[in-house]
mmCIF file of C-alpha atoms in Angstrom:
data_model
loop_
_atom_site.group_PDB
_atom_site.id
_atom_site.type_symbol
_atom_site.label_atom_id
_atom_site.label_comp_id
_atom_site.label_asym_id
_atom_site.label_seq_id
_atom_site.Cartn_x
_atom_site.Cartn_y
_atom_site.Cartn_z
ATOM 1 C CA MET R 69 0.000 0.000 0.000
ATOM 2 C CA THR R 70 1.374 3.346 -0.985
ATOM 3 C CA GLY R 71 0.180 6.890 -1.269
ATOM 4 C CA ALA R 72 -0.744 8.660 1.956
ATOM 5 C CA GLN R 73 1.963 9.418 4.447
ATOM 6 C CA HIS R 74 1.947 6.924 7.290
ATOM 7 C CA PRO R 75 2.707 7.843 10.907
ATOM 8 C CA VAL R 76 6.044 6.984 12.446
ATOM 9 C CA VAL R 77 5.854 4.038 14.840
ATOM 10 C CA ASP R 78 8.064 3.713 17.917
ATOM 11 C CA ARG R 79 10.204 6.763 17.109
ATOM 12 C CA ASP R 80 9.253 9.210 19.862
ATOM 13 C CA LEU R 81 12.812 9.684 21.118
ATOM 14 C CA GLU R 82 14.279 10.166 17.646
ATOM 15 C CA ALA R 83 11.502 12.603 16.740
ATOM 16 C CA GLN R 84 12.165 14.686 19.849
ATOM 17 C CA LEU R 85 15.909 14.716 19.227
ATOM 18 C CA LEU R 86 15.430 15.729 15.596
ATOM 19 C CA GLU R 87 12.959 18.457 16.490
ATOM 20 C CA ALA R 88 15.209 19.814 19.252
ATOM 21 C CA ALA R 89 18.280 19.776 16.996
ATOM 22 C CA LEU R 90 16.535 21.693 14.221
ATOM 23 C CA LEU R 91 15.021 24.204 16.631
ATOM 24 C CA SER R 92 18.481 24.833 18.067
ATOM 25 C CA GLY R 93 19.857 25.554 14.607
ATOM 26 C CA ALA R 94 21.874 22.357 14.317
ATOM 27 C CA HIS R 95 22.120 20.187 11.236
ATOM 28 C CA VAL R 96 21.415 16.473 11.544
ATOM 29 C CA LEU R 97 22.742 13.182 10.208
ATOM 30 C CA LEU R 98 20.360 10.221 10.435
ATOM 31 C CA GLU R 99 22.208 6.902 10.325
ATOM 32 C CA GLY R 100 20.559 3.541 9.995
ATOM 33 C CA PRO R 101 19.728 0.666 7.652
ATOM 34 C CA PRO R 102 17.033 1.025 4.978
ATOM 35 C CA GLY R 103 13.427 0.811 6.065
ATOM 36 C CA THR R 104 13.881 2.197 9.562
ATOM 37 C CA GLY R 105 11.728 5.272 8.982
ATOM 38 C CA LYS R 106 14.324 7.980 8.406
ATOM 39 C CA SER R 107 12.437 9.720 5.581
ATOM 40 C CA THR R 108 9.066 9.253 7.257
ATOM 41 C CA LEU R 109 10.393 10.697 10.499
ATOM 42 C CA LEU R 110 11.721 13.829 8.830
ATOM 43 C CA ARG R 111 8.553 14.373 6.811
ATOM 44 C CA GLN R 112 6.543 14.171 10.012
ATOM 45 C CA VAL R 113 8.776 16.712 11.752
ATOM 46 C CA ALA R 114 8.740 19.035 8.734
ATOM 47 C CA SER R 115 4.956 18.807 8.518
ATOM 48 C CA GLY R 116 4.631 19.652 12.199
ATOM 49 C CA ARG R 117 6.817 22.715 11.768
ATOM 50 C CA HIS R 118 4.936 23.825 8.618
ATOM 51 C CA VAL R 119 8.141 24.463 6.682
ATOM 52 C CA PRO R 120 9.046 23.541 3.101
ATOM 53 C CA PHE R 121 10.586 20.106 2.608
ATOM 54 C CA VAL R 122 13.090 19.701 -0.226
ATOM 55 C CA LEU R 123 14.234 16.171 -1.021
ATOM 56 C CA VAL R 124 17.477 15.332 -2.814
ATOM 57 C CA GLU R 125 18.467 11.805 -3.771
ATOM 58 C CA GLY R 126 22.157 11.320 -3.139
ATOM 59 C CA ASN R 127 24.121 9.662 -5.918
ATOM 60 C CA ALA R 128 27.302 10.061 -7.937
ATOM 61 C CA GLU R 129 25.518 12.397 -10.379
ATOM 62 C CA LEU R 130 24.633 14.991 -7.739
ATOM 63 C CA THR R 131 27.166 17.596 -8.819
ATOM 64 C CA PRO R 132 27.520 21.015 -7.158
ATOM 65 C CA ALA R 133 25.718 22.597 -10.117
ATOM 66 C CA ARG R 134 22.733 20.268 -9.750
ATOM 67 C CA LEU R 135 22.590 20.928 -6.029
ATOM 68 C CA VAL R 136 23.029 24.700 -6.149
ATOM 69 C CA GLY R 137 21.398 25.617 -9.469
ATOM 70 C CA HIS R 138 22.387 27.186 -12.773
ATOM 71 C CA PHE R 139 21.771 30.056 -15.172
ATOM 72 C CA ASP R 140 19.374 29.235 -17.997
ATOM 73 C CA PRO R 141 21.754 28.886 -20.986
ATOM 74 C CA ALA R 142 19.214 30.110 -23.545
ATOM 75 C CA LEU R 143 18.406 33.249 -21.573
ATOM 76 C CA VAL R 144 22.077 33.950 -20.835
ATOM 77 C CA LEU R 145 22.647 34.348 -24.578
ATOM 78 C CA SER R 146 19.967 37.004 -24.853
ATOM 79 C CA LYS R 147 20.031 38.689 -21.437
ATOM 80 C CA GLY R 148 23.406 37.897 -19.909
ATOM 81 C CA TYR R 149 24.005 36.672 -16.372
ATOM 82 C CA ARG R 150 21.082 38.231 -14.536
ATOM 83 C CA PRO R 151 19.803 37.007 -11.155
ATOM 84 C CA ASP R 152 16.261 36.602 -12.473
ATOM 85 C CA ILE R 153 17.310 33.901 -14.953
ATOM 86 C CA PHE R 154 19.052 31.778 -12.352
ATOM 87 C CA VAL R 155 17.302 28.424 -11.815
ATOM 88 C CA ASP R 156 17.536 27.465 -8.158
ATOM 89 C CA GLY R 157 18.644 23.974 -7.324
ATOM 90 C CA PRO R 158 17.317 22.164 -4.244
ATOM 91 C CA LEU R 159 19.916 23.728 -1.947
ATOM 92 C CA LEU R 160 19.032 27.316 -2.848
ATOM 93 C CA GLU R 161 15.339 26.462 -2.855
ATOM 94 C CA ALA R 162 15.595 25.309 0.763
ATOM 95 C CA MET R 163 17.879 28.172 1.791
ATOM 96 C CA ARG R 164 15.704 30.932 0.346
ATOM 97 C CA SER R 165 12.483 29.479 1.774
ATOM 98 C CA GLY R 166 13.847 28.631 5.214
ATOM 99 C CA GLY R 167 12.962 25.004 4.608
ATOM 100 C CA LEU R 168 14.526 21.655 5.312
ATOM 101 C CA LEU R 169 16.919 20.156 2.784
ATOM 102 C CA TYR R 170 16.896 16.375 3.060
ATOM 103 C CA VAL R 171 19.791 14.575 1.354
ATOM 104 C CA GLU R 172 19.276 10.835 1.072
ATOM 105 C CA GLU R 173 22.206 8.419 0.765
ATOM 106 C CA LEU R 174 24.746 11.064 1.739
ATOM 107 C CA ASN R 175 27.654 8.634 1.466
ATOM 108 C CA ARG R 176 26.951 8.283 -2.274
ATOM 109 C CA VAL R 177 27.383 12.017 -2.920
ATOM 110 C CA PRO R 178 30.638 13.207 -4.585
ATOM 111 C CA GLU R 179 33.175 14.870 -2.320
ATOM 112 C CA GLU R 180 33.046 18.222 -4.125
ATOM 113 C CA THR R 181 29.280 18.360 -3.566
ATOM 114 C CA ILE R 182 29.666 17.540 0.116
ATOM 115 C CA ASN R 183 32.174 20.390 0.348
ATOM 116 C CA VAL R 184 29.439 22.768 -0.811
ATOM 117 C CA LEU R 185 27.196 21.488 1.970
ATOM 118 C CA LEU R 186 29.985 21.928 4.507
ATOM 119 C CA THR R 187 30.310 25.592 3.546
ATOM 120 C CA VAL R 188 26.591 26.197 3.914
ATOM 121 C CA MET R 189 26.481 24.416 7.265
ATOM 122 C CA SER R 190 29.357 26.508 8.568
ATOM 123 C CA GLU R 191 28.463 29.917 7.139
ATOM 124 C CA ALA R 192 24.667 29.738 6.649
ATOM 125 C CA GLU R 193 25.245 31.244 3.229
ATOM 126 C CA ILE R 194 26.747 30.463 -0.140
ATOM 127 C CA THR R 195 28.444 32.574 -2.809
ATOM 128 C CA VAL R 196 27.511 31.525 -6.331
ATOM 129 C CA PRO R 197 29.652 32.757 -9.256
ATOM 130 C CA ARG R 198 27.903 35.559 -11.210
ATOM 131 C CA LEU R 199 24.947 35.388 -8.822
ATOM 132 C CA GLY R 200 26.565 36.527 -5.601
ATOM 133 C CA ARG R 201 25.893 35.838 -1.955
ATOM 134 C CA VAL R 202 22.782 33.896 -0.992
ATOM 135 C CA PRO R 203 22.053 33.795 2.758
ATOM 136 C CA ALA R 204 19.962 31.083 4.358
ATOM 137 C CA ALA R 205 16.586 32.305 5.582
ATOM 138 C CA PRO R 206 15.672 31.638 9.225
ATOM 139 C CA GLY R 207 14.546 28.077 9.761
ATOM 140 C CA PHE R 208 16.814 26.545 7.118
ATOM 141 C CA GLY R 209 18.229 23.203 8.151
ATOM 142 C CA LEU R 210 20.064 20.325 6.551
ATOM 143 C CA VAL R 211 19.193 16.741 7.379
ATOM 144 C CA ALA R 212 21.191 13.984 5.709
ATOM 145 C CA ALA R 213 20.609 10.263 5.885
ATOM 146 C CA MET R 214 22.734 7.281 5.071
ATOM 147 C CA ASN R 215 23.026 3.542 5.534
ATOM 148 C CA PRO R 216 26.413 2.990 7.194
ATOM 149 C CA TYR R 217 26.324 -0.746 6.432
ATOM 150 C CA ASP R 218 26.224 -0.444 2.642
ATOM 151 C CA ALA R 219 29.739 -0.333 1.206
ATOM 152 C CA VAL R 220 28.915 -0.647 -2.506
ATOM 153 C CA GLY R 221 29.197 2.635 -4.405
ATOM 154 C CA THR R 222 29.691 4.657 -1.244
ATOM 155 C CA ALA R 223 32.437 6.845 0.163
ATOM 156 C CA ARG R 224 33.614 7.367 3.701
ATOM 157 C CA ILE R 225 32.102 10.434 5.364
ATOM 158 C CA SER R 226 34.723 12.897 6.545
ATOM 159 C CA SER R 227 35.170 13.974 10.133
ATOM 160 C CA ALA R 228 34.479 17.547 8.968
ATOM 161 C CA LEU R 229 30.895 16.631 8.200
ATOM 162 C CA TYR R 230 30.416 14.723 11.445
ATOM 163 C CA ASP R 231 31.793 17.787 13.241
ATOM 164 C CA ARG R 232 29.036 19.946 11.727
ATOM 165 C CA THR R 233 26.093 17.658 12.440
ATOM 166 C CA CYS R 234 24.261 16.011 15.286
ATOM 167 C CA ARG R 235 24.111 12.261 14.651
ATOM 168 C CA ILE R 236 20.932 10.320 15.399
ATOM 169 C CA ALA R 237 21.264 6.541 15.063
ATOM 170 C CA MET R 238 18.146 4.687 13.946
ATOM 171 C CA GLY R 239 18.130 0.921 14.287
ATOM 172 C CA TYR R 240 15.264 -1.451 13.583
ATOM 173 C CA GLN R 241 12.118 -1.013 15.626
ATOM 174 C CA SER R 242 10.899 -3.532 18.188
ATOM 175 C CA GLU R 243 8.951 -6.602 17.142
ATOM 176 C CA ALA R 244 5.751 -5.080 18.537
ATOM 177 C CA ALA R 245 6.325 -1.921 16.508
ATOM 178 C CA GLU R 246 6.950 -3.862 13.307
ATOM 179 C CA ARG R 247 3.744 -5.795 13.885
ATOM 180 C CA ARG R 248 1.891 -2.496 14.143
ATOM 181 C CA ILE R 249 3.549 -1.243 10.955
ATOM 182 C CA LEU R 250 2.504 -4.344 9.031
ATOM 183 C CA ALA R 251 -1.042 -4.016 10.346
ATOM 184 C CA MET R 252 -1.209 -0.367 9.229
ATOM 185 C CA ARG R 253 0.501 -0.787 5.878
ATOM 186 C CA THR R 254 -1.326 -3.881 4.576
ATOM 187 C CA ASP R 255 -4.905 -5.041 4.115
ATOM 188 C CA CYS R 256 -4.205 -8.402 5.774
ATOM 189 C CA ARG R 257 -6.480 -9.026 8.752
ATOM 190 C CA ASP R 258 -5.151 -12.480 9.632
ATOM 191 C CA GLU R 259 -3.112 -11.377 12.639
ATOM 192 C CA PRO R 260 -1.389 -14.716 13.479
ATOM 193 C CA TRP R 261 -0.271 -15.198 9.855
ATOM 194 C CA ARG R 262 0.820 -11.572 9.634
ATOM 195 C CA ASP R 263 2.817 -11.871 12.860
ATOM 196 C CA ARG R 264 4.654 -14.877 11.491
ATOM 197 C CA MET R 265 5.643 -12.784 8.476
ATOM 198 C CA VAL R 266 7.164 -10.262 10.890
ATOM 199 C CA GLU R 267 8.995 -13.136 12.581
ATOM 200 C CA LEU R 268 10.347 -14.228 9.189
ATOM 201 C CA VAL R 269 11.561 -10.746 8.280
ATOM 202 C CA ARG R 270 13.244 -10.219 11.631
ATOM 203 C CA SER R 271 14.971 -13.603 11.447
ATOM 204 C CA THR R 272 16.840 -12.494 8.297
ATOM 205 C CA ARG R 273 18.783 -10.018 10.464
ATOM 206 C CA ASP R 274 20.121 -12.684 12.834
ATOM 207 C CA HIS R 275 20.994 -15.503 10.458
ATOM 208 C CA PRO R 276 24.745 -16.288 10.513
ATOM 209 C CA ASP R 277 24.905 -16.422 6.707
ATOM 210 C CA VAL R 278 23.279 -12.993 6.290
ATOM 211 C CA ARG R 279 25.321 -9.789 6.418
ATOM 212 C CA ILE R 280 22.386 -7.408 5.910
ATOM 213 C CA GLY R 281 18.827 -8.496 6.617
ATOM 214 C CA SER R 282 15.522 -7.180 5.374
ATOM 215 C CA SER R 283 13.643 -4.208 6.725
ATOM 216 C CA ILE R 284 9.930 -4.381 7.466
ATOM 217 C CA ARG R 285 9.398 -3.150 3.904
ATOM 218 C CA GLY R 286 10.121 -6.729 2.896
ATOM 219 C CA GLY R 287 7.259 -7.897 5.074
ATOM 220 C CA ILE R 288 4.917 -5.270 3.647
ATOM 221 C CA ASP R 289 5.681 -6.410 0.116
ATOM 222 C CA ALA R 290 5.475 -10.097 1.022
ATOM 223 C CA VAL R 291 2.040 -9.680 2.599
ATOM 224 C CA GLY R 292 0.783 -7.636 -0.343
ATOM 225 C CA LEU R 293 2.104 -10.165 -2.838
ATOM 226 C CA ALA R 294 0.613 -13.078 -0.941
ATOM 227 C CA GLY R 295 -2.814 -11.484 -0.813
ATOM 228 C CA GLU R 296 -2.902 -10.853 -4.551
ATOM 229 C CA LEU R 297 -1.337 -14.205 -5.438
ATOM 230 C CA ALA R 298 -3.866 -16.036 -3.295
ATOM 231 C CA ARG R 299 -6.691 -14.120 -4.968
ATOM 232 C CA LEU R 300 -5.396 -14.920 -8.452
ATOM 233 C CA ARG R 301 -5.128 -18.618 -7.609
ATOM 234 C CA GLY R 302 -8.375 -18.820 -5.695
ATOM 235 C CA VAL R 303 -6.709 -20.202 -2.567
ATOM 236 C CA PRO R 304 -6.547 -18.990 1.052
ATOM 237 C CA LEU R 305 -3.971 -16.408 2.077
ATOM 238 C CA THR R 306 -2.514 -19.051 4.405
ATOM 239 C CA ASP R 307 -1.615 -21.308 1.484
ATOM 240 C CA TRP R 308 1.916 -22.450 2.281
ATOM 241 C CA THR R 309 3.221 -22.207 -1.278
ATOM 242 C CA VAL R 310 1.728 -18.758 -1.801
ATOM 243 C CA GLY R 311 3.482 -17.523 1.313
ATOM 244 C CA LEU R 312 6.805 -19.058 0.333
ATOM 245 C CA GLN R 313 6.774 -17.711 -3.203
ATOM 246 C CA SER R 314 5.771 -14.259 -1.991
ATOM 247 C CA ALA R 315 8.546 -14.271 0.613
ATOM 248 C CA MET R 316 11.050 -15.337 -2.022
ATOM 249 C CA ALA R 317 10.108 -12.447 -4.297
ATOM 250 C CA ALA R 318 10.013 -9.883 -1.492
ATOM 251 C CA LEU R 319 13.058 -10.876 0.555
ATOM 252 C CA THR R 320 15.761 -12.519 -1.575
ATOM 253 C CA GLY R 321 16.708 -9.227 -3.235
ATOM 254 C CA ARG R 322 16.777 -7.379 0.077
ATOM 255 C CA ILE R 323 19.160 -9.568 2.036
ATOM 256 C CA ARG R 324 22.928 -9.626 1.525
ATOM 257 C CA LEU R 325 24.806 -12.798 2.344
ATOM 258 C CA GLN R 326 28.240 -13.055 3.883
ATOM 259 C CA GLU R 327 30.893 -13.007 1.151
ATOM 260 C CA SER R 328 32.141 -16.455 2.158
ATOM 261 C CA CYS R 329 28.658 -17.982 2.198
ATOM 262 C CA PRO R 330 28.236 -20.725 -0.448
ATOM 263 C CA ARG R 331 24.435 -20.627 -0.221
ATOM 264 C CA THR R 332 21.960 -18.579 -2.226
ATOM 265 C CA PRO R 333 19.462 -16.045 -0.843
ATOM 266 C CA GLU R 334 16.713 -18.470 -1.873
ATOM 267 C CA ASP R 335 18.227 -21.189 0.325
ATOM 268 C CA VAL R 336 18.292 -18.906 3.349
ATOM 269 C CA VAL R 337 14.783 -17.511 2.873
ATOM 270 C CA ALA R 338 13.374 -21.023 2.374
ATOM 271 C CA GLU R 339 15.046 -22.155 5.600
ATOM 272 C CA LEU R 340 13.727 -19.212 7.575
ATOM 273 C CA TYR R 341 10.266 -19.499 6.037
ATOM 274 C CA GLU R 342 9.958 -23.085 7.254
ATOM 275 C CA LYS R 343 11.002 -22.008 10.737
ATOM 276 C CA ALA R 344 8.320 -19.320 10.818
ATOM 277 C CA PHE R 345 5.490 -21.121 8.980
ATOM 278 C CA GLY R 346 6.342 -24.774 9.510
ATOM 279 C CA PRO R 347 7.456 -27.390 6.984
ATOM 280 C CA ARG R 348 5.722 -27.869 3.663
ATOM 281 C CA PRO R 349 2.380 -29.586 4.258
ATOM 282 C CA ASP R 350 1.494 -32.848 2.548
ATOM 283 C CA PRO R 351 -0.241 -32.431 -0.833
ATOM 284 C CA GLU R 352 -3.667 -33.214 0.638
ATOM 285 C CA ASN R 353 -3.398 -30.175 2.945
ATOM 286 C CA GLU R 354 -1.528 -27.837 0.647
ATOM 287 C CA SER R 355 -3.419 -24.794 1.927
ATOM 288 C CA GLY R 356 -1.082 -24.873 4.918
ATOM 289 C CA ASP R 357 -3.534 -23.278 7.293
ATOM 290 C CA ALA R 358 -2.302 -22.056 10.636
ATOM 291 C CA PRO R 359 -1.525 -24.805 13.180
ATOM 292 C CA PRO R 360 -4.244 -25.527 15.765
ATOM 293 C CA GLY R 361 -4.480 -22.746 18.320
ATOM 294 C CA GLU R 362 -3.022 -20.119 15.936
ATOM 295 C CA ALA R 363 -5.952 -19.624 13.611
#
């Protein structure tokens, strides 16, 4: 289920810290694995403060020019370098409006672009060639997020950036919180079956062959897939094969195995699925309904 913004679950402390940091004029770095609510948390705080929210996806193509902005080339030819033909990038948009600039995947951003952010964090202003000095309006704040466990295509964050930010670590929520998230984010009303899907997702984080497990997003997708797959096949949601195939599609791409592990993600998910949902039922009871006492 997508669309409307969902509330943050079990993040009261992090929300208070983020709110206090921004109110004090500090910039913030949110660190944690994917699916732990970093973006949702910031959107909630920004909405509560009634300030603009400018999102930037961090990647190797986020150059200083794309972050700051540029002069419209066609108008430069006819009018020259005039301030009114400058096209603000997300950084200047947030600075001029006193909004929040949210940079996702900060450790994927090129070093020269991060240097621009360092200047703004230190001076609360930026000097753009041919445009001049642009001060940050009151309320401007930078919040960056990153997954410190992902080493592919990332760069090490400098101590200079850590020195200019308050760091808020965001780990996975509690099991009870993830059960609530799955209940809110899916149409599944079979609570025991849904809870076992949470158990499956959480078990991917503790398996010795898994380096990075799945977030609760994997459970949301698995439940959604299972519901639609069961409908297409005309079988109950609790059908064992439907659940397994949905878990395979939703989780095998999300987990990362240890480099020395000879197994496949499918092997690991199948093992964990059987632990959560029981072994494959005999063909005469293929629906795999919940064991007695769990229906």
